[in-house]
Coordinates of C-alpha atoms (C1' of nucleotides) in Angstrom, one line a residue:
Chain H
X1148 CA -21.7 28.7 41.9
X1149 CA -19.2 27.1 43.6
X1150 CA -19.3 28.1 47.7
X1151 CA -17.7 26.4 50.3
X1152 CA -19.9 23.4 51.8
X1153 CA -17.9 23.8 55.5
X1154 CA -16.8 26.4 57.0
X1155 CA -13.4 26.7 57.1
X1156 CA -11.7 24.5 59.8
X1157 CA -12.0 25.9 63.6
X1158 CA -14.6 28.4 62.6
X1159 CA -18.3 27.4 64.0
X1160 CA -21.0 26.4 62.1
X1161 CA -22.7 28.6 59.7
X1162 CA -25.5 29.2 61.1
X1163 CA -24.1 29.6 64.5
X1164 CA -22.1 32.2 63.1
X1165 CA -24.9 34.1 62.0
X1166 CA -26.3 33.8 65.3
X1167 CA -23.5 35.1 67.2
X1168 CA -23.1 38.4 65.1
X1169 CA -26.9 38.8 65.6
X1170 CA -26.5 38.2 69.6
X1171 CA -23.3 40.4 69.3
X1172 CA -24.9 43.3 67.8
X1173 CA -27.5 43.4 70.2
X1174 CA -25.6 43.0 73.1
X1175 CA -23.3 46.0 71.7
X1176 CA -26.4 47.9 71.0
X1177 CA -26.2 47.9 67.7
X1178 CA -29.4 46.7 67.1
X1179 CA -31.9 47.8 69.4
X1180 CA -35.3 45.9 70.6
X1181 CA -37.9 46.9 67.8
X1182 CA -35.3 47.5 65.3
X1183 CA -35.4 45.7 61.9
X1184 CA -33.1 42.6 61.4
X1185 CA -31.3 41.6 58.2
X1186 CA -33.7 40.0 56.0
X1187 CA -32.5 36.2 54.9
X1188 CA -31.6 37.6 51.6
X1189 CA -29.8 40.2 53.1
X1190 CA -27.8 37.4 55.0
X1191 CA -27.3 35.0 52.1
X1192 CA -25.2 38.1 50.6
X1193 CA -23.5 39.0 53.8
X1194 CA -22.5 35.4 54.9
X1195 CA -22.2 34.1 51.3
X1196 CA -24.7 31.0 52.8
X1197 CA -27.8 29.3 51.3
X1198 CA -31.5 30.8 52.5
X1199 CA -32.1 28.0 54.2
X1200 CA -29.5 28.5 56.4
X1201 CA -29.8 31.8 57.3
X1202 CA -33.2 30.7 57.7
X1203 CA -32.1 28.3 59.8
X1204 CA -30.4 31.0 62.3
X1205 CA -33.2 33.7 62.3
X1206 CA -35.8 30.7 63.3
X1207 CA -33.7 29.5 66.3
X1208 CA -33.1 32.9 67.2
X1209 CA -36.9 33.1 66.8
X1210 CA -37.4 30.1 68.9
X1211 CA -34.9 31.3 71.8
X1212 CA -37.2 34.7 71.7
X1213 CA -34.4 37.0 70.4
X1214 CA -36.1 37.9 67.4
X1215 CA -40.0 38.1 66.3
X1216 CA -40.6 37.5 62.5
X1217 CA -43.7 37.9 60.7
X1218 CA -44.1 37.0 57.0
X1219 CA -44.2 39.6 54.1
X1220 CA -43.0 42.2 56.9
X1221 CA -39.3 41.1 58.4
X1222 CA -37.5 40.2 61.4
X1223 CA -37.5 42.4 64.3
X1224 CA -35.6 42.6 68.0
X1225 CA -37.8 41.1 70.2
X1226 CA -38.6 43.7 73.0
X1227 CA -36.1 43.2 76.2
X1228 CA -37.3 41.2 78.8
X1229 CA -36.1 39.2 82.3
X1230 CA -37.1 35.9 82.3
X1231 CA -37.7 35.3 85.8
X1232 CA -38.9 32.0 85.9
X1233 CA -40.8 31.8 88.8
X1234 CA -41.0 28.1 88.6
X1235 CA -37.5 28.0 88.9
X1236 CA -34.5 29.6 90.9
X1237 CA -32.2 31.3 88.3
X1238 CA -28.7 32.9 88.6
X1239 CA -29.4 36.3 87.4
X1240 CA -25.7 36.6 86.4
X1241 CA -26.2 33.5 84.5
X1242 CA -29.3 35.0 82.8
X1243 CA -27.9 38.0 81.6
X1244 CA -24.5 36.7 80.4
X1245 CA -26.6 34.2 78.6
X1246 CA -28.0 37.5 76.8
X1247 CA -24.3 38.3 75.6
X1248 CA -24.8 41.4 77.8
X1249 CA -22.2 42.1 80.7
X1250 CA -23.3 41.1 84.3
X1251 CA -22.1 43.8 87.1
X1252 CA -22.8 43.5 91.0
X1253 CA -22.7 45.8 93.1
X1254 CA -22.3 45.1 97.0
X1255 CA -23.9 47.7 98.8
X1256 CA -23.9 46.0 102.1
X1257 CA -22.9 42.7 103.5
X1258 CA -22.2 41.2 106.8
X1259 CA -24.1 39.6 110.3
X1260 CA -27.0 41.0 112.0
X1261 CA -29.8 40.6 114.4
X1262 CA -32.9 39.1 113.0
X1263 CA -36.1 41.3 113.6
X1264 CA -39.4 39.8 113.8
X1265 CA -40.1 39.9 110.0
X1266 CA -36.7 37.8 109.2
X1267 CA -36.7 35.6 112.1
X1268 CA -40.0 34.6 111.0
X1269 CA -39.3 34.4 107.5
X1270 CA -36.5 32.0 108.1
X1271 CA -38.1 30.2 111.1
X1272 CA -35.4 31.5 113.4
X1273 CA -35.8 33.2 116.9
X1274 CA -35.7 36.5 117.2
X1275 CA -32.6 38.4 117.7
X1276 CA -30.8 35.3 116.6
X1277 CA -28.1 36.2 114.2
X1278 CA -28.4 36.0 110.0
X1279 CA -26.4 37.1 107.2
X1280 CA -27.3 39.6 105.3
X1281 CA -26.3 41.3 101.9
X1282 CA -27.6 44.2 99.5
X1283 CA -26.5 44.0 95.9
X1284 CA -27.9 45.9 93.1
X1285 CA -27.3 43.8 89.6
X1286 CA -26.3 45.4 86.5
X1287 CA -26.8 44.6 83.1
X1288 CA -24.4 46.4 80.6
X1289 CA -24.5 49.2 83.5
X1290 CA -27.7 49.2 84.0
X1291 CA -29.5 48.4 87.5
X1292 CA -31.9 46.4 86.8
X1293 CA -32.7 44.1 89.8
X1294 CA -31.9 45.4 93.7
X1295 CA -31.4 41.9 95.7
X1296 CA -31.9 42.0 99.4
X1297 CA -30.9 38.5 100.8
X1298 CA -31.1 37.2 104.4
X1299 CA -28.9 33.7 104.7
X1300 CA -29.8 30.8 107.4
X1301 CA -26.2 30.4 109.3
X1302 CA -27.3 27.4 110.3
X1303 CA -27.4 25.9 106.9
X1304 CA -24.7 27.9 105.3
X1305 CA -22.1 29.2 107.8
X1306 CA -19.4 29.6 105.4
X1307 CA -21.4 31.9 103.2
X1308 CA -20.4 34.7 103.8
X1309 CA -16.5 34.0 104.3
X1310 CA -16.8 31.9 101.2
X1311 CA -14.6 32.4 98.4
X1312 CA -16.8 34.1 95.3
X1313 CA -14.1 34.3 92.9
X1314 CA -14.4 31.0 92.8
X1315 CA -18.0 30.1 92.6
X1316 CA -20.8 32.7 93.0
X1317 CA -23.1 32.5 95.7
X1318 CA -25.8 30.7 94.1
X1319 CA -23.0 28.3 93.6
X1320 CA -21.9 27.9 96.8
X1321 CA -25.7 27.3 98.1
X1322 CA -26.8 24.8 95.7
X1323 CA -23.5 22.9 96.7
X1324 CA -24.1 23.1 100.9
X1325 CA -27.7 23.0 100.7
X1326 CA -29.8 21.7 97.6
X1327 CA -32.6 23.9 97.3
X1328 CA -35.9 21.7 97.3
X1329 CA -38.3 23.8 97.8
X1330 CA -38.9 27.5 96.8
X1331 CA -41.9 29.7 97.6
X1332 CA -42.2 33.4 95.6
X1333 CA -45.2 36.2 96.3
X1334 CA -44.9 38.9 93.6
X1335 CA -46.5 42.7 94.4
X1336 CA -46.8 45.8 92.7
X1337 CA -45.4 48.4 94.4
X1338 CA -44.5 52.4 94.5
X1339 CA -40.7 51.8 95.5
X1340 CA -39.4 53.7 98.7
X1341 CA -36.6 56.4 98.0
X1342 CA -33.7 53.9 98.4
X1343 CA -35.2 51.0 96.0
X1344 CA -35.7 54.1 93.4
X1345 CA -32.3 55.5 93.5
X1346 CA -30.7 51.7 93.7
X1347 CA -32.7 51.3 89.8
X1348 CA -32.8 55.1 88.6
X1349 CA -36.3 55.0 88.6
X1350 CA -38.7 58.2 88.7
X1351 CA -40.8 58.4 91.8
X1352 CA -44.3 57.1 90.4
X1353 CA -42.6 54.4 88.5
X1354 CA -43.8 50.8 89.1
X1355 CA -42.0 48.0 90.3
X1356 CA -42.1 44.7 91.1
X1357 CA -41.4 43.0 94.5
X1358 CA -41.0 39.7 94.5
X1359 CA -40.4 38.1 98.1
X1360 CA -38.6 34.5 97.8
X1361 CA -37.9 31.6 100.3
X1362 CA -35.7 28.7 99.2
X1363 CA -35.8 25.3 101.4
X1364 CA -33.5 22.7 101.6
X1365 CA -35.7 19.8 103.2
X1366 CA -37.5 21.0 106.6
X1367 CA -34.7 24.1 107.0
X1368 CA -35.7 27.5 105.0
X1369 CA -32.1 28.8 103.8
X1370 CA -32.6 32.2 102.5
X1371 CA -35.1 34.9 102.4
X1372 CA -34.4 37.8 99.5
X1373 CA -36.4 40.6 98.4
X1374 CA -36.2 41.3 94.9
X1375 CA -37.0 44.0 93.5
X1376 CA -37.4 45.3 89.5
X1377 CA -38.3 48.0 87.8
X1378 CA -41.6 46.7 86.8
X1379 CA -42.8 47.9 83.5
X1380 CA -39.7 47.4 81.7
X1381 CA -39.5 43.8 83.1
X1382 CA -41.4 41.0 83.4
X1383 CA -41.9 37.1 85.0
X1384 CA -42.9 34.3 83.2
X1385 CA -44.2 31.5 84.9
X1386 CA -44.6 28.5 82.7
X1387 CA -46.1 25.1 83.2
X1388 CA -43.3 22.0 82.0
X1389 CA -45.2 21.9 78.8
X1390 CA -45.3 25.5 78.6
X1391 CA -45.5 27.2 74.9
X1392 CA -43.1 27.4 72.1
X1393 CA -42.4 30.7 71.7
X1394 CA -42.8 34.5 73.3
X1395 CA -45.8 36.1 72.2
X1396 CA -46.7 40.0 72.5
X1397 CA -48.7 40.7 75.4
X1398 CA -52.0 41.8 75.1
X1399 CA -52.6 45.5 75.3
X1400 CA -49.0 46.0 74.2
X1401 CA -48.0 48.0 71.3
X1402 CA -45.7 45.9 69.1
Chain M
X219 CA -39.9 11.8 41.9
X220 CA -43.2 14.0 42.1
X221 CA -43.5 14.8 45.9
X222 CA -46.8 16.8 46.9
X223 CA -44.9 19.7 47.7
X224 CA -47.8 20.8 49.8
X225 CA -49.5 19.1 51.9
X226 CA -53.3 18.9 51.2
X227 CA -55.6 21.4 52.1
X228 CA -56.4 21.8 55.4
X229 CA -53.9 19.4 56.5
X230 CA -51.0 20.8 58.8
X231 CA -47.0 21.2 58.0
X232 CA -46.1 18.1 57.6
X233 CA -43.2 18.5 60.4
X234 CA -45.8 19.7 62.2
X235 CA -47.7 16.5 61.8
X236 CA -44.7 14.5 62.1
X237 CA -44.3 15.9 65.7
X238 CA -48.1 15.8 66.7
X239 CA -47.6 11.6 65.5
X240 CA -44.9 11.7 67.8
X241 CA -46.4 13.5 70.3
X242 CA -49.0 11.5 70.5
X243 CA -47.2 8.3 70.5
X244 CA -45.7 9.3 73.8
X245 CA -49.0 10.9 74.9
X246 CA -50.3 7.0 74.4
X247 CA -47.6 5.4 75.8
X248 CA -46.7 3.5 72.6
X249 CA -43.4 5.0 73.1
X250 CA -41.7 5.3 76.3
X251 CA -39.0 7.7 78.3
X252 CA -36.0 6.5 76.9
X253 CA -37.6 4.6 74.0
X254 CA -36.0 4.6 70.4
X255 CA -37.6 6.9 67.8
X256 CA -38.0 6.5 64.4
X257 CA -35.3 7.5 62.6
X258 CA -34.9 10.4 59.8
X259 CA -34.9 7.8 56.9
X260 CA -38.0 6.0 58.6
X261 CA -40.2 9.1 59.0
X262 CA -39.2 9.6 55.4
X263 CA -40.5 6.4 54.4
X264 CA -43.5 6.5 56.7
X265 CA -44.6 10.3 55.6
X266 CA -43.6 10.2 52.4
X267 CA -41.5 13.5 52.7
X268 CA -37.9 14.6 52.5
X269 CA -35.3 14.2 55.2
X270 CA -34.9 17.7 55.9
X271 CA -38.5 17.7 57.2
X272 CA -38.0 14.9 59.1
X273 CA -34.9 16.4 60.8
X274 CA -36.4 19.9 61.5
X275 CA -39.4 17.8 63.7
X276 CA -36.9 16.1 65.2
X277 CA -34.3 18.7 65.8
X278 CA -37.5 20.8 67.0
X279 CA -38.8 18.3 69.7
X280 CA -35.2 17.8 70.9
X281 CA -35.3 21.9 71.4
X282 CA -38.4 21.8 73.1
X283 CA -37.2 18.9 75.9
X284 CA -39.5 16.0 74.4
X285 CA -36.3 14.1 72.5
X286 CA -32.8 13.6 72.8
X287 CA -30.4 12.8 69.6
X288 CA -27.0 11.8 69.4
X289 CA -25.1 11.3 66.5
X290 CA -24.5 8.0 65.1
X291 CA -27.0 6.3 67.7
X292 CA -30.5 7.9 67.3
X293 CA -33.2 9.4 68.5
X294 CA -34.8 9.2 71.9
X295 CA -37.5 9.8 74.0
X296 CA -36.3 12.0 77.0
X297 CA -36.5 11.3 80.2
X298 CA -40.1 12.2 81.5
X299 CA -39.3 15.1 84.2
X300 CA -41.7 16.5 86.7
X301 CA -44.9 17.9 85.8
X302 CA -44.7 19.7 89.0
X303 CA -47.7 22.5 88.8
X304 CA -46.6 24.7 90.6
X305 CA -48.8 27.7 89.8
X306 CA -51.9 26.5 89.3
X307 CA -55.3 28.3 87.1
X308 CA -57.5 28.9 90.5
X309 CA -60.9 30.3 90.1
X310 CA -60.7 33.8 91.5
X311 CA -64.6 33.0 92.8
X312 CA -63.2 29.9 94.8
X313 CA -60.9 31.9 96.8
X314 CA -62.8 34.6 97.2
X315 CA -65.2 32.2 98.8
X316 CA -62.8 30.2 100.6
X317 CA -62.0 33.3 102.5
X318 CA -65.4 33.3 103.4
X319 CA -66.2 37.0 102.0
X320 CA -68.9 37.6 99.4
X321 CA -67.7 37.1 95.2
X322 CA -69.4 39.0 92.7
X323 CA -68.9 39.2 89.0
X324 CA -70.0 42.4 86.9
X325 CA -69.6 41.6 83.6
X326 CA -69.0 44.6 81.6
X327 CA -68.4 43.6 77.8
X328 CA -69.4 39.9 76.3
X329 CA -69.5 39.0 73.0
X330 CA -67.9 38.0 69.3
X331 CA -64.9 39.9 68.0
X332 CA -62.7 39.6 65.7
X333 CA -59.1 38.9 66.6
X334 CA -56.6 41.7 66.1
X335 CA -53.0 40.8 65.3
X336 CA -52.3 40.2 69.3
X337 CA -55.0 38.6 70.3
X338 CA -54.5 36.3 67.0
X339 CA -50.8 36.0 67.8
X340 CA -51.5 34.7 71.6
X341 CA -54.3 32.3 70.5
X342 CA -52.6 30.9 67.5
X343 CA -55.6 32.3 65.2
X344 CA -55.0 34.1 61.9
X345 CA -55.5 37.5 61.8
X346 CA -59.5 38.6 61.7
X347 CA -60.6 35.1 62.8
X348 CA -64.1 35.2 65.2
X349 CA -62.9 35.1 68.8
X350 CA -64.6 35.3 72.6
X351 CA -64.6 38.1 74.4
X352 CA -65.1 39.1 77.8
X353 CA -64.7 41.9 80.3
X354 CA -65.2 41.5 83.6
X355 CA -64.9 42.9 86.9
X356 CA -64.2 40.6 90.1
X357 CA -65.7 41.9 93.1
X358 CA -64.5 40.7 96.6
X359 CA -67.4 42.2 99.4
X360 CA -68.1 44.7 97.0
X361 CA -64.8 45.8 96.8
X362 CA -63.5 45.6 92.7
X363 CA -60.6 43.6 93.2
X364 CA -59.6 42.0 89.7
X365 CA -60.5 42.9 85.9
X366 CA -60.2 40.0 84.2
X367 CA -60.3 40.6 80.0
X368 CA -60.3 37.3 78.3
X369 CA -60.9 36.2 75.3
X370 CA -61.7 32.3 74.0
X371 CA -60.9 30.4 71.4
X372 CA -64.1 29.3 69.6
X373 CA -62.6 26.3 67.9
X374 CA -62.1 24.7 71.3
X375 CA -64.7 25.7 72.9
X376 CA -67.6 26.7 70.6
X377 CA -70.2 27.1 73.1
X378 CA -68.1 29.4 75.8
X379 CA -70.8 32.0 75.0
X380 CA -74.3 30.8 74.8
X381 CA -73.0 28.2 78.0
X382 CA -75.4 28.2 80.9
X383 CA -73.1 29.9 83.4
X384 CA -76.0 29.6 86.1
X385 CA -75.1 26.2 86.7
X386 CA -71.7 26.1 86.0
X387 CA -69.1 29.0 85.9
X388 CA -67.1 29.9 83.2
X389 CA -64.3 28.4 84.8
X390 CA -65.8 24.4 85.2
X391 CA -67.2 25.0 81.5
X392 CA -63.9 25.2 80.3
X393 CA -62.3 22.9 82.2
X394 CA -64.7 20.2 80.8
X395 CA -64.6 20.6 77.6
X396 CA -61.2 21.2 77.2
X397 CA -58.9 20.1 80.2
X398 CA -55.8 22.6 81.0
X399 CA -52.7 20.6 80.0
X400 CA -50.2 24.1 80.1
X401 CA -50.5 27.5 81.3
X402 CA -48.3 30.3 81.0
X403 CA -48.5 33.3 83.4
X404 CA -46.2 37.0 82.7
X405 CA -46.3 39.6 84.9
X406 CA -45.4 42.6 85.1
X407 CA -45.8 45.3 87.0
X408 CA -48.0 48.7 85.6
X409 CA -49.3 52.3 86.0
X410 CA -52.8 51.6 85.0
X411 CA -54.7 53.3 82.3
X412 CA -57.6 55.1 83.2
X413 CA -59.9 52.7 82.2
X414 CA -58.8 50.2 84.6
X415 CA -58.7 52.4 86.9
X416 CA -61.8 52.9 87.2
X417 CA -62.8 49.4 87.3
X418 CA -60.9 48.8 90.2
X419 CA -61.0 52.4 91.9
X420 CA -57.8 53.5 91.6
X421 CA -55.6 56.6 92.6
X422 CA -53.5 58.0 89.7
X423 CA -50.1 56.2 90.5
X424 CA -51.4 53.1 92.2
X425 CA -49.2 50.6 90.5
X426 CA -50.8 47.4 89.4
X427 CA -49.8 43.9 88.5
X428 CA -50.7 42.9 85.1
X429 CA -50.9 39.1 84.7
X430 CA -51.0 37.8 81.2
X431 CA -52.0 34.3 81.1
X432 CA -52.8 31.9 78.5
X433 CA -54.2 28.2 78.8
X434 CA -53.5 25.3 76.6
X435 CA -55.5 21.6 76.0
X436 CA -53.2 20.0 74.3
X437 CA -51.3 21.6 70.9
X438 CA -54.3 24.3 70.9
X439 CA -54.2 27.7 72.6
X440 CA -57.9 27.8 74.7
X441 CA -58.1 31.1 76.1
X442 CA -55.8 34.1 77.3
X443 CA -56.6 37.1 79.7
X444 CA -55.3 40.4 81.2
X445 CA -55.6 40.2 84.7
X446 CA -55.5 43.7 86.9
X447 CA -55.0 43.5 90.5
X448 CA -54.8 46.4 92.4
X449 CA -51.0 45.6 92.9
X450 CA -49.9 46.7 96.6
X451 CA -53.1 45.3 97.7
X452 CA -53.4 41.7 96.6
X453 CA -50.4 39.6 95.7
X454 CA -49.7 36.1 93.8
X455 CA -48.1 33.6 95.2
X456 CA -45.7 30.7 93.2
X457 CA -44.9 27.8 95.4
X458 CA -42.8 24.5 94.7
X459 CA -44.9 21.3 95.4
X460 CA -42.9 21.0 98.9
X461 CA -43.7 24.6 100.1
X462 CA -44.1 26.6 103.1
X463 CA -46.7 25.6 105.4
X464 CA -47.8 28.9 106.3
X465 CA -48.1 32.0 105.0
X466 CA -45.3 34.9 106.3
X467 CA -45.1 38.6 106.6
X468 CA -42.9 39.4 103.5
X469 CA -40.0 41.7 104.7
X470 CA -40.2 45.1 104.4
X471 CA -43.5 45.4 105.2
X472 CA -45.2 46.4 108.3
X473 CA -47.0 43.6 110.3
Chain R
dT843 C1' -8.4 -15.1 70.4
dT844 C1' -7.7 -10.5 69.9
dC845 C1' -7.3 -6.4 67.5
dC846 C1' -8.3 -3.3 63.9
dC847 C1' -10.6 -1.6 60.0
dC848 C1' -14.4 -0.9 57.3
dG849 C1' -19.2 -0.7 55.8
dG850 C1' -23.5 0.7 57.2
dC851 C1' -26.6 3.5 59.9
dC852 C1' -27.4 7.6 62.2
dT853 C1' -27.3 12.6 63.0
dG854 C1' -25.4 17.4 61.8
dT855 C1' -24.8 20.7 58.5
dA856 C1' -25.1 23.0 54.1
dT857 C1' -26.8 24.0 49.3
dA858 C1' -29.8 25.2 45.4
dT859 C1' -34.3 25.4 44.2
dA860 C1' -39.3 25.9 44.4
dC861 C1' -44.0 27.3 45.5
dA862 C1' -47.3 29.6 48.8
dG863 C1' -48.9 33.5 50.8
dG864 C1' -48.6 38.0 53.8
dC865 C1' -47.6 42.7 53.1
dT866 C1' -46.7 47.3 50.9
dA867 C1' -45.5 50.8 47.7
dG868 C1' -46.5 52.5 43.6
dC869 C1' -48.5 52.7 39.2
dC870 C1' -52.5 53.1 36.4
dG871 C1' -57.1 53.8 35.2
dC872 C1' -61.2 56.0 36.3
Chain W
dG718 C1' -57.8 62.4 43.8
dC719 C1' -59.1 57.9 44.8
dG720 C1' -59.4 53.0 44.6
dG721 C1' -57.8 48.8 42.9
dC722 C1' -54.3 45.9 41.1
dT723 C1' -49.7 44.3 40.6
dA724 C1' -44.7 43.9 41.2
dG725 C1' -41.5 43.0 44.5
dC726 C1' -39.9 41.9 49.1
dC727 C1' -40.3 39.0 52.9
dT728 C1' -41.1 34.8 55.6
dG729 C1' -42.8 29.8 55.7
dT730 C1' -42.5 25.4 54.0
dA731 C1' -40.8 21.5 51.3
dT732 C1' -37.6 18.9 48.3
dA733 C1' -33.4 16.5 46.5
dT734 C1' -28.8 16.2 47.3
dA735 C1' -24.2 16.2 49.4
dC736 C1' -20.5 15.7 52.6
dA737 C1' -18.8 15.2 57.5
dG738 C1' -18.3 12.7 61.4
dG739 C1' -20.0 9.7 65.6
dC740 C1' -21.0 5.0 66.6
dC741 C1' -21.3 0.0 66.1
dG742 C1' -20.9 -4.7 64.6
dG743 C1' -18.9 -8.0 61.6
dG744 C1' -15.1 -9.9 59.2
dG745 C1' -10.5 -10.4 58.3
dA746 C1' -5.6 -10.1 59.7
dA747 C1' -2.1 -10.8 63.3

DNA sequence: TTCCCCGGCCTGTATATACAGGCTAGCCGC
DNA sequence: GCGGCTAGCCTGTATATACAGGCCGGGGAA
């Protein structure tokens, strides 16, 4: 058998290619977390590549905890889950495009206000003295799935909120006028209040997650944000630097 | 050329012994951040195998952070970034203690099990293999405040069970014999089922944070526990090295 | 002396092939 | 009908080989 050795000039690599139609049909919903992937042979006769190559994709996809494989039985859809690192300050946006799904935000408020005693305390500010202040629920592929209330340090960053977010998003803007170099975040369980639940479509006794984050740059705290996510459907990783290799299931959860 | 196709029994992969070699090379300080790696051809010189093997330890290392490769130049040891521990394993008795209120363990289950396809999954064991297991019920002035379900892996620390836990807790035990080099913590938050509930004493729709957390020494998985916390009640806490000084009021909630 | 090309080393990708071992459905004998 | 064994599918690992292309140093041409 004589198959091409390259792909054909311009196209990606092989194996990339597989990825991306794997990536694609799960972001189109296609294929659905617990569903069954195409088997290696499968892919062989669909891409017209060697096993090992195909291989090659599902194990990287493996790896990047997309897909779960277990010998003699297949490869599946990983179930979905947020990586929120809580070692480190991610874009959400950035997170979810990085899915292949579609990133949506929706402003709900933005603009000054007074700080009361819980803000002004949280950003080491007086009270009464004036903060910024936005509420934005995140979408991915249309559905909420993190409500983001955020309380900006005008001292630190008085532009933020004239700044120009076509251009660069928010997080942009703030790692560019004040390098975040410290972070602090205190996750709770909570029953959300009326406004948090109809902000994620959740039912009344759903759980949720509140996570409440600082972000320093040097002595200065810079911005204060509740988070807040539907709780069972997503979850926070924290990892050490040395951290594991790949997802696992969690205990006590059906596969 | 007749190539052990296998390695020898009991012996690992062999790209999985070509990265521990590695590994430990670094781990020694034989090779340095920024140091020069063996190349493909060498490592197939040196392990006797093919130079596909030798590229997938490579190419894996490189994935997880530990390398960097570039084309026509080689292979090198990345950069060492910070091993900042930012969540660290705490002893739930210390801080109990700390707070100066009263700790009390009930322990409600202890003994050998055999792993079931999570448990064997999060502690790297096949399927069936002997493991530790332990339920347990955290008590803060008398008040259940964590159920901590763990379970140990014997190969590490044989003795986890017949230990004398009068003079030294669980927690010390393990740290001695095997030292934590990584942790990983995921959270999420729950309804409980009844069972916990009634460990910790919980209404129907209490929500609760579920904490899966696993502990490594080294390459090998040493234990991994559900943790319930009685979610609106107690909270975790992730700080940056730098952190806040102080605790705050997290907004939204009364003071 | 300077510039360019080329050979040699290195990684990146791809293929065909092979054996091991987990898992399951279905057949066959009892 | 039941239990055990096997055929077949699947992943996991390993090998030998091949070509592409980045990078560098040395040697020869200008």
């Amino acid at each position: 058998m004589t198959k091409a050795v390259k792909p054909a000039a311009g196209e990606a690599r092989h194996y990339i290619r597989i990825k991306e139609q794997i990536l694609a049909d799960i972001a189109e919903g296609k294929l659905q977390p617990g569903d069954r992937v195409s088997s290696e042979s499968e892919l062989v006769a669909a891409f017209g590549v060697s096993r090992m190559t195909a291989n090659r994709a599902l194990r990287e996809l493996m790896f990047e905890g997309v897909l779960k494989r277990s010998a003699g039985i297949g490869t599946f859809v990983s179930p979905k889950h947020l990586d929120v690192d809580l070692l480190q300050i991610r874009n959400i946006a950035d997170e979810i495009l990085e899915r292949g799904h579609t990133h949506k935000a929706v402003v709900v408020k933005a603009g000054l206000m007074k700080a009361d005693a819980n803000v002004a305390d949280a950003l080491q500010l007086i009270l009464g003295a004036e903060v910024m202040h936005s509420l934005i629920v995140h979408m991915e592929n249309d559905q909420p799935i993190q409500v983001e209330e955020r309380y900006v340090n005008p001292l630190v960053a008085p532009d933020y909120l004239s700044a120009d977010f076509y251009s660069m998003t928010p997080h942009e803007y703030l790692t560019q006028v004040a390098p975040i170099t410290a972070f602090e975040h205190i996750v709770q369980a909570v029953k959300p209040d009326r406004a948090i639940r109809k902000y994620l479509g959740l039912k009344n006794d759903h759980p949720c997650l509140r996570v409440f984050r600082r972000t320093w740059s040097g002595e200065a705290v810079v911005t204060c944000a509740l988070l807040y996510y539907p709780g069972a459907q997503y979850r926070l990783e924290a990892r050490s630097s040395k951290g594991p290799s790949k997802p696992v299931a969690i205990l006590g959860e059906k596969q």
